[in-house]
Short mmCIF file of C-alpha atoms and ligand atoms in Angstrom, two decimals:
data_model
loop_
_atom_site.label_atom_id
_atom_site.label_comp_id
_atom_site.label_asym_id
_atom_site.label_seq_id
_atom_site.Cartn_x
_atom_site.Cartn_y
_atom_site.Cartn_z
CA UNK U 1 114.15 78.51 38.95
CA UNK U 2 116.56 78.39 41.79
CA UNK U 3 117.37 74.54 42.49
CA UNK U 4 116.99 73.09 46.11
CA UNK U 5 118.61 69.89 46.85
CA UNK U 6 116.56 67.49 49.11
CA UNK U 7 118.97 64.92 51.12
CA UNK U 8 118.29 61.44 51.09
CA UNK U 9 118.87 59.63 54.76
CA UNK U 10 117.99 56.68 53.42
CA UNK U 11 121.74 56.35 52.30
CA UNK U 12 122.67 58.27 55.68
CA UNK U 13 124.00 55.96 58.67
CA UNK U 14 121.29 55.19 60.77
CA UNK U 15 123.57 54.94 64.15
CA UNK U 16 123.95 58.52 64.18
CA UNK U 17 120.88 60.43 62.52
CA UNK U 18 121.73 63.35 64.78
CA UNK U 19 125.58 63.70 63.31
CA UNK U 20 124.20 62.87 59.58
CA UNK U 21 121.15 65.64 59.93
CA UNK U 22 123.58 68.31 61.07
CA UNK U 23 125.98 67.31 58.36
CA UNK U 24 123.19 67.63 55.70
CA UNK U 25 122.71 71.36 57.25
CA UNK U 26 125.80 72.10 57.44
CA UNK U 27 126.77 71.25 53.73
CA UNK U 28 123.78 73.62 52.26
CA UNK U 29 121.17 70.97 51.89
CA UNK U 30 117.83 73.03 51.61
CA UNK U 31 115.47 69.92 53.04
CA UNK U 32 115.71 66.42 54.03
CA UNK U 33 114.20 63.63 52.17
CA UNK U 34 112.65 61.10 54.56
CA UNK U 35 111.39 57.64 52.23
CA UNK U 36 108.84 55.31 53.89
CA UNK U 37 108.32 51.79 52.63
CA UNK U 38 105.81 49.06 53.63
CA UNK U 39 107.39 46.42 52.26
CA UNK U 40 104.02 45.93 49.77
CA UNK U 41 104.22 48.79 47.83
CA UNK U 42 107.56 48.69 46.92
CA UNK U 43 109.31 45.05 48.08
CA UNK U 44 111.62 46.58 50.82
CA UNK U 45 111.14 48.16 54.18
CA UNK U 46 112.74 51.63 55.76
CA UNK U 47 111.30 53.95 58.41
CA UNK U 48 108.20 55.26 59.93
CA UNK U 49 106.07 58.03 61.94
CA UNK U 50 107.87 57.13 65.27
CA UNK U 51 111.22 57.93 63.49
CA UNK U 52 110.26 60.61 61.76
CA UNK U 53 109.54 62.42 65.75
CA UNK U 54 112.16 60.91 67.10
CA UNK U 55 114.80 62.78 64.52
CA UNK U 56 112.41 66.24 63.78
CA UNK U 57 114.07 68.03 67.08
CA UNK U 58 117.38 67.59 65.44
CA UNK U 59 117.08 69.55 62.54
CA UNK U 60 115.78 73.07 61.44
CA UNK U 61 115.12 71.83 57.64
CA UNK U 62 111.54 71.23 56.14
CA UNK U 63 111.05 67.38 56.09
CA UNK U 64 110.35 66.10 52.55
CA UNK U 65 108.27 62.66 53.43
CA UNK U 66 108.02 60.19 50.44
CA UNK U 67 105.20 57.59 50.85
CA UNK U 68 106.14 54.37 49.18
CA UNK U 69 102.93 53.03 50.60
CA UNK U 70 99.93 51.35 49.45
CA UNK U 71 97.41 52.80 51.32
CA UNK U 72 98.71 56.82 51.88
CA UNK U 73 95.76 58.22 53.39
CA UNK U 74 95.52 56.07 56.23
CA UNK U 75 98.90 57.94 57.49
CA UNK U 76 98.76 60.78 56.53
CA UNK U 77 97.91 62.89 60.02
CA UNK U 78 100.74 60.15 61.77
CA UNK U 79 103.10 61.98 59.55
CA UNK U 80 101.34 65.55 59.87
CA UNK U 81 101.61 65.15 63.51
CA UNK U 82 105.69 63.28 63.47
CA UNK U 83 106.47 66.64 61.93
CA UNK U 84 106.63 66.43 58.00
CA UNK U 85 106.35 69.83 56.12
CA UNK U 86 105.38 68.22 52.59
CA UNK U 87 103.95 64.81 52.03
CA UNK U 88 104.27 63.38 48.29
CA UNK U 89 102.30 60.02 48.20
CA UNK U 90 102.29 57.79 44.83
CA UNK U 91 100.10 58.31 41.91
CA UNK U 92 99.77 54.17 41.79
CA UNK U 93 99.00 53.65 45.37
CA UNK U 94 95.56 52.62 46.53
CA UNK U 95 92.84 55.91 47.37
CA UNK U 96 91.32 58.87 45.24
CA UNK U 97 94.58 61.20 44.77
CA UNK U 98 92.37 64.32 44.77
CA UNK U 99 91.60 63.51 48.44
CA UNK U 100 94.52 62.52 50.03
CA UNK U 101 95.75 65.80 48.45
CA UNK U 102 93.00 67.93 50.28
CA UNK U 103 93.92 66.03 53.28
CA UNK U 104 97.46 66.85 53.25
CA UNK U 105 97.13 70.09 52.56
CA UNK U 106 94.01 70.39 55.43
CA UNK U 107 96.70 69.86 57.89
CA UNK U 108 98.59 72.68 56.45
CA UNK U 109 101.02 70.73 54.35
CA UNK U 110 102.51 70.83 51.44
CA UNK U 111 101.31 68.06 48.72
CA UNK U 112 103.14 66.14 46.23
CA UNK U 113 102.71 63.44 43.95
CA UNK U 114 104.89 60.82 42.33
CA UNK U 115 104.84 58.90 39.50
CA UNK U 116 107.56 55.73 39.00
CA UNK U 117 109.21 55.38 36.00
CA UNK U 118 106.73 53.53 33.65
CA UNK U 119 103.86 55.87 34.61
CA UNK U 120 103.46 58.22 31.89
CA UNK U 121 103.41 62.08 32.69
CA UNK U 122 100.01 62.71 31.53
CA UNK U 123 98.17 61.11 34.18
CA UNK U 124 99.62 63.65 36.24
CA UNK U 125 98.23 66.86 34.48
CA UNK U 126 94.77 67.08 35.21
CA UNK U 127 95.95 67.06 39.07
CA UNK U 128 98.86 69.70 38.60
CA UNK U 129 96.54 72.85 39.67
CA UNK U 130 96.07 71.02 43.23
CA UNK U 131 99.68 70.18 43.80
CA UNK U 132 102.32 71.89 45.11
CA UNK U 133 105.21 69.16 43.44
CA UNK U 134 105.27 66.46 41.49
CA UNK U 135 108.36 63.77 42.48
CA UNK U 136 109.40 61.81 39.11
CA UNK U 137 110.91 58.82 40.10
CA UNK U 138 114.11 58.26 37.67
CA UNK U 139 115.09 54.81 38.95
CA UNK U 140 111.95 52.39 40.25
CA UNK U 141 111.28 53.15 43.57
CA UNK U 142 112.54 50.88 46.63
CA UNK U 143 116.47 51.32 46.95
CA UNK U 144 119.04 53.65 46.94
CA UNK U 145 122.31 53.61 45.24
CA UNK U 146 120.37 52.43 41.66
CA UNK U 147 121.53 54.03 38.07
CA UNK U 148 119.40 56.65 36.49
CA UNK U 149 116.82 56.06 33.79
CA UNK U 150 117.45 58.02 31.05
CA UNK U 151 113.89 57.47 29.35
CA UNK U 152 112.68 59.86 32.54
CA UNK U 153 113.80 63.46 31.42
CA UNK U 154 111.33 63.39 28.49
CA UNK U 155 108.87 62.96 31.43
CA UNK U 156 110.53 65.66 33.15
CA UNK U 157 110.18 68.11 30.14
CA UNK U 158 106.76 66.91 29.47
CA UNK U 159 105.52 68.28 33.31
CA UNK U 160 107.21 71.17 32.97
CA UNK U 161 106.08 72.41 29.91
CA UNK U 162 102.64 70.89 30.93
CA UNK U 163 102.55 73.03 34.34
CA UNK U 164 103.95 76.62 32.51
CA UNK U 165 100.96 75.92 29.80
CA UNK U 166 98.84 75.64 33.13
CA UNK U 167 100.50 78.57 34.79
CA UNK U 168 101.44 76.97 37.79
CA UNK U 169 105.40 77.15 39.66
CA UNK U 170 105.21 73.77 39.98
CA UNK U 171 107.81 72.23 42.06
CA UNK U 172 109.88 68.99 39.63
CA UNK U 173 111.34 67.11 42.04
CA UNK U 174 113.44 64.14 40.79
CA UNK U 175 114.83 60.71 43.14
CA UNK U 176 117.08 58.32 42.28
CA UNK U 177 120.99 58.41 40.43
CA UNK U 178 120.90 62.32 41.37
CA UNK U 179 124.64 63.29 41.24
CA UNK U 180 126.73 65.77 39.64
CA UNK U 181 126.43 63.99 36.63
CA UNK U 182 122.89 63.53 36.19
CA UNK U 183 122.00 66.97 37.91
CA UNK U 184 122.60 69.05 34.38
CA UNK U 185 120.51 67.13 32.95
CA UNK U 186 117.38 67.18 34.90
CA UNK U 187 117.98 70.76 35.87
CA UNK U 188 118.14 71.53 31.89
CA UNK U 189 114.86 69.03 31.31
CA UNK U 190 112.71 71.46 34.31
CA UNK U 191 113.35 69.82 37.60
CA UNK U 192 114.07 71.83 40.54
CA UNK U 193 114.23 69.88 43.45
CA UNK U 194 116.90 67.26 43.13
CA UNK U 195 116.56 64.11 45.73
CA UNK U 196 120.42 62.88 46.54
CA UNK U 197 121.25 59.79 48.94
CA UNK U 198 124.53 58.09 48.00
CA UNK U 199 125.88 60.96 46.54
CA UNK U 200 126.16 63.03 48.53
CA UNK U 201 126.33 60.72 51.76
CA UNK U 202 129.01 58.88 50.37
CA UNK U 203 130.85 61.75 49.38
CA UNK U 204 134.03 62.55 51.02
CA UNK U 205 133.00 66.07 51.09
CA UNK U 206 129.22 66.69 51.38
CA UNK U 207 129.37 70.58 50.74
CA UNK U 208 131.36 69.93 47.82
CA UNK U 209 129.06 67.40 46.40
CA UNK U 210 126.11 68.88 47.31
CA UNK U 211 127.57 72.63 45.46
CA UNK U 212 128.47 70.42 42.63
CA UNK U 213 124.82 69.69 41.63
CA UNK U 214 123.45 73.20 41.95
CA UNK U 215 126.83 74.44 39.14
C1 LIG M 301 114.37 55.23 46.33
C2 LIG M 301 114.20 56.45 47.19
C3 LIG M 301 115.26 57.47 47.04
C4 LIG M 301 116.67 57.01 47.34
C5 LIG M 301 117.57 57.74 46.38
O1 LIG M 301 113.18 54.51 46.31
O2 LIG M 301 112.96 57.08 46.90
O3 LIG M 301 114.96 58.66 47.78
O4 LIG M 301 117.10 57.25 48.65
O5 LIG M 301 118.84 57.27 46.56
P1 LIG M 301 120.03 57.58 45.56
O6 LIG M 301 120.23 59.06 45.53
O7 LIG M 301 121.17 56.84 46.18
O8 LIG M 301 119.64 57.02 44.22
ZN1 LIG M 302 112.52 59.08 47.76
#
């Protein structure tokens, strides 16, 4: 499976989304990865649906939206509507998953689930025919810049093998630690889509960075 790398802005500079977007299309970054936070879900607060439009005319990549929300369904056509492409809301937030998947995708979106690190894989698999990706968190969900969890490729594996005994081209996206160093690893373990904020934001080189995690 070819891998796609999803950029973070969360690690980006927020005084000039414009010149960090173009940057993240420039440097072969096939989507941007735009994390909400209420500030109840997870105990920290980022961006929202009025940023989201603001930024969307800036940038020709699909926008990746991560809900780190408790109540996901409640904003899901604010996002539709801002301009996101796929919308992966948390297995552990509040609502019936199977319907705030049929309401994503009713709006003609992609839908995606995410599990944080403690949540084991399985809960995951009787949803996987419904889903178009499922985004295993590998550090615990709130922050950039955090070291990767180990313990989470096993979880990785576990989906993958899970979805080909299903038949389904799932989409394994993984967020949090994602560098050159963990990339191999995750790729090798059945994720595809690889989140990256610091590392490739902090990079001196971006294009370099981001090539690094697809070798
Ligand atoms: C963390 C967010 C991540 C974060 C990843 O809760 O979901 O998307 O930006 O940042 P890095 O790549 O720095 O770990
Ligand atoms: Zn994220």
């Amino acid at each position: 499976m070819e891998t796609k790398i999803s950029a973070s802005i969360l690690s980006a500079d927020f005084g000039n989304l414009e010149r960090e977007l173009r940057r993240a299309e420039e440097s072969g970054c096939d989507m941007i990865h735009f994390d909400v936070m209420d500030g109840h879900f997870v105990p920290n607060l980022s961006y929202g649906v009025p940023v989201l439009k603001s930024i969307r005319k800036y940038c020709r990549l699909p926008f990746d939206v991560h809900l780190m929300i408790t109540d996901p369904m409640k904003f899901i056509d604010a996002f539709a509507d801002a301009g996101a492409d796929n919308i992966t809301f948390h297995l552990e937030a509040d609502g019936d998953p199977e319907k705030i998947i049929e309401k994503i995708r009713s709006r003609g979106l992609t839908a995606g689930i995410s599990v944080k690190p403690k949540t084991p894989a399985e809960l995951v698999f009787p949803l996987i025919k419904k889903l178009d990706m499922v985004l295993v968190m590998t550090v615990e969900p709130g922050f950039g810049g955090q070291g990767f969890i180990p313990e989470t490729l096993e979880k990785i594996s576990a989906l993958r093998k899970e979805a080909e005994r299903q038949g389904c081209a799932l989409d394994i996206e993984v967020d949090g630690g994602i560098g050159y160093n963990t990339s191999p690893k995750v790729r090798a373990a059945g994720a595809n889509v690889l989140v990256s904020g610091s590392y490739i934001f902090k990079a001196e080189d971006m294009a370099s960075a981001v090539a690094s995690m697809r070798r």
